[in-house]
PDB file of C-alpha atoms in Angstrom:
ATOM      1  CA  MET C1001      25.351 -18.731 -13.175  1.00 49.00           C
ATOM      2  CA  ILE C1002      24.327 -16.628  -9.668  1.00 60.00           C
ATOM      3  CA  LEU C1003      21.116 -14.062  -9.678  1.00 73.00           C
ATOM      4  CA  ASN C1004      21.148 -11.625  -6.911  1.00 87.00           C
ATOM      5  CA  PHE C1005      18.057 -10.750  -7.451  1.00 91.00           C
ATOM      6  CA  ALA C1006      16.813 -10.482  -2.992  1.00 93.00           C
ATOM      7  CA  LYS C1007      20.384  -7.834  -3.194  1.00 92.00           C
ATOM      8  CA  ASN C1008      19.312  -6.069  -6.151  1.00 93.00           C
ATOM      9  CA  LEU C1009      15.648  -5.786  -5.274  1.00 96.00           C
ATOM     10  CA  LYS C1010      16.075  -4.430  -1.229  1.00 96.00           C
ATOM     11  CA  ALA C1011      18.994  -1.739  -3.203  1.00 95.00           C
ATOM     12  CA  LEU C1012      16.789  -0.068  -5.920  1.00 96.00           C
ATOM     13  CA  ARG C1013      14.305  -0.194  -3.118  1.00 97.00           C
ATOM     14  CA  MET C1014      15.646   1.425  -0.587  1.00 97.00           C
ATOM     15  CA  ARG C1015      17.637   4.147  -2.668  1.00 96.00           C
ATOM     16  CA  ARG C1016      13.965   5.170  -3.513  1.00 96.00           C
ATOM     17  CA  GLY C1017      13.185   5.410  -0.924  1.00 97.00           C
ATOM     18  CA  LEU C1018      10.723   3.349   0.277  1.00 98.00           C
ATOM     19  CA  THR C1019       9.640   0.789   2.749  1.00 98.00           C
ATOM     20  CA  GLN C1020       8.757  -3.463   0.797  1.00 97.00           C
ATOM     21  CA  SER C1021       4.938  -1.918   2.041  1.00 98.00           C
ATOM     22  CA  GLU C1022       4.874   1.410  -0.280  1.00 98.00           C
ATOM     23  CA  LEU C1023       6.473  -0.896  -3.174  1.00 98.00           C
ATOM     24  CA  ALA C1024       3.421  -4.008  -2.759  1.00 98.00           C
ATOM     25  CA  GLU C1025       1.487  -0.929  -3.167  1.00 97.00           C
ATOM     26  CA  GLU C1026       2.950   0.247  -6.642  1.00 96.00           C
ATOM     27  CA  LEU C1027       3.107  -3.527  -7.219  1.00 97.00           C
ATOM     28  CA  GLY C1028      -0.006  -4.658  -6.375  1.00 97.00           C
ATOM     29  CA  VAL C1029       1.600  -7.275  -4.201  1.00 97.00           C
ATOM     30  CA  SER C1030       2.249  -7.861  -0.815  1.00 97.00           C
ATOM     31  CA  SER C1031       4.478  -6.608   1.361  1.00 97.00           C
ATOM     32  CA  GLN C1032       4.212  -9.934   2.386  1.00 96.00           C
ATOM     33  CA  ALA C1033       5.522 -11.022  -1.108  1.00 96.00           C
ATOM     34  CA  VAL C1034       8.308  -7.904  -1.143  1.00 97.00           C
ATOM     35  CA  SER C1035       8.953  -9.418   2.166  1.00 96.00           C
ATOM     36  CA  ARG C1036      10.245 -12.897   0.362  1.00 95.00           C
ATOM     37  CA  TRP C1037      11.821 -11.849  -2.791  1.00 96.00           C
ATOM     38  CA  GLU C1038      14.521 -10.172  -0.533  1.00 95.00           C
ATOM     39  CA  ASN C1039      15.192 -12.174   1.637  1.00 93.00           C
ATOM     40  CA  THR C1040      18.695 -13.695   0.949  1.00 87.00           C
ATOM     41  CA  THR C1041      18.534 -16.533   2.589  1.00 88.00           C
ATOM     42  CA  HIS C1042      15.366 -18.596   1.029  1.00 84.00           C
ATOM     43  CA  THR C1043      14.431 -16.315  -2.104  1.00 74.00           C
ATOM     44  CA  SER C1044      11.592 -16.399  -4.113  1.00 89.00           C
ATOM     45  CA  TYR C1045      11.012 -14.634  -6.957  1.00 92.00           C
ATOM     46  CA  PRO C1046       8.337 -13.018  -8.483  1.00 95.00           C
ATOM     47  CA  ASP C1047       5.685 -14.715 -11.122  1.00 94.00           C
ATOM     48  CA  ILE C1048       8.106 -13.954 -14.153  1.00 94.00           C
ATOM     49  CA  GLU C1049       5.748 -11.731 -16.244  1.00 95.00           C
ATOM     50  CA  LEU C1050       5.799  -9.020 -13.594  1.00 97.00           C
ATOM     51  CA  LEU C1051       9.805  -9.221 -13.708  1.00 96.00           C
ATOM     52  CA  PRO C1052       8.958  -5.622 -16.828  1.00 97.00           C
ATOM     53  CA  ILE C1053       6.983  -4.401 -14.394  1.00 97.00           C
ATOM     54  CA  ILE C1054       8.982  -4.589 -11.475  1.00 97.00           C
ATOM     55  CA  ALA C1055      12.704  -3.671 -14.197  1.00 96.00           C
ATOM     56  CA  GLY C1056      10.884  -0.431 -15.422  1.00 96.00           C
ATOM     57  CA  TYR C1057       9.240   1.000 -12.618  1.00 97.00           C
ATOM     58  CA  PHE C1058      13.242   1.289 -11.019  1.00 97.00           C
ATOM     59  CA  ASP C1059      13.617   1.669 -15.360  1.00 95.00           C
ATOM     60  CA  VAL C1060      16.516  -0.774 -15.205  1.00 93.00           C
ATOM     61  CA  SER C1061      16.800  -3.985 -17.794  1.00 90.00           C
ATOM     62  CA  VAL C1062      15.460  -7.227 -16.035  1.00 92.00           C
ATOM     63  CA  ASP C1063      19.043  -8.683 -16.541  1.00 88.00           C
ATOM     64  CA  GLU C1064      20.654  -5.653 -14.406  1.00 88.00           C
ATOM     65  CA  LEU C1065      17.723  -6.452 -12.033  1.00 92.00           C
ATOM     66  CA  LEU C1066      17.972 -10.364 -11.289  1.00 89.00           C
ATOM     67  CA  GLY C1067      21.648  -9.304 -11.347  1.00 83.00           C
ATOM     68  CA  CYS C1068      22.711 -11.295 -14.672  1.00 76.00           C
ATOM     69  CA  SER C1069      26.430  -9.276 -15.379  1.00 67.00           C
ATOM     70  CA  LYS C1070      27.172  -9.220 -19.352  1.00 69.00           C
ATOM     71  CA  ALA C1071      29.887 -10.908 -18.297  1.00 66.00           C
ATOM     72  CA  GLN C1072      28.018 -13.668 -16.477  1.00 66.00           C
ATOM     73  CA  LYS C1073      25.707 -13.646 -19.859  1.00 68.00           C
ATOM     74  CA  ASP C1074      28.957 -14.389 -22.082  1.00 74.00           C
ATOM     75  CA  GLN C1075      30.943 -16.519 -19.631  1.00 77.00           C
ATOM     76  CA  TRP C1076      27.535 -19.300 -20.065  1.00 72.00           C
ATOM     77  CA  LEU C1077      27.432 -18.419 -23.601  1.00 79.00           C
ATOM     78  CA  LYS C1078      30.653 -19.787 -23.759  1.00 85.00           C
ATOM     79  CA  ARG C1079      30.114 -22.654 -22.299  1.00 83.00           C
ATOM     80  CA  TYR C1080      27.309 -23.539 -24.136  1.00 82.00           C
ATOM     81  CA  TRP C1081      28.195 -22.975 -27.799  1.00 87.00           C
ATOM     82  CA  ALA C1082      30.977 -25.363 -26.407  1.00 86.00           C
ATOM     83  CA  ARG C1083      28.554 -27.795 -25.818  1.00 85.00           C
ATOM     84  CA  VAL C1084      27.085 -27.471 -29.215  1.00 85.00           C
ATOM     85  CA  ASP C1085      29.967 -27.805 -31.040  1.00 84.00           C
ATOM     86  CA  ALA C1086      30.837 -31.247 -29.045  1.00 84.00           C
ATOM     87  CA  CYS C1087      28.000 -31.993 -30.179  1.00 83.00           C
ATOM     88  CA  ASP C1088      28.667 -32.099 -33.564  1.00 70.00           C
ATOM     89  CA  LYS C1089      31.371 -33.903 -33.513  1.00 70.00           C
ATOM     90  CA  THR C1090      29.868 -37.076 -32.071  1.00 65.00           C
ATOM     91  CA  GLU C1091      30.510 -39.727 -35.103  1.00 55.00           C
ATOM     92  CA  ASP C1092      26.857 -39.676 -36.548  1.00 58.00           C
ATOM     93  CA  GLY C1093      27.066 -35.864 -37.125  1.00 52.00           C
ATOM     94  CA  PHE C1094      24.255 -35.524 -34.234  1.00 52.00           C
TER      95      PHE C1094
END
């Protein structure tokens, strides 16, 4: 599943007319952290506990923030359940 967190975060920040420093101040992190998160070449991610805070700040879901569309989730779940079904068809049933 391809995530577009870096692009989404930058777009959301720019839509609000915020600089990286202003967003960093709002979130209580360094501007360098925001810069790393928006780096599309070597994206890093915020701490998992910060994701709902960032999503709430921009009034989007964590899925939307990460760039995980419903179609991507549905496709992933379809592949997952196909693997589960394949396991059910083994000789011993496990």
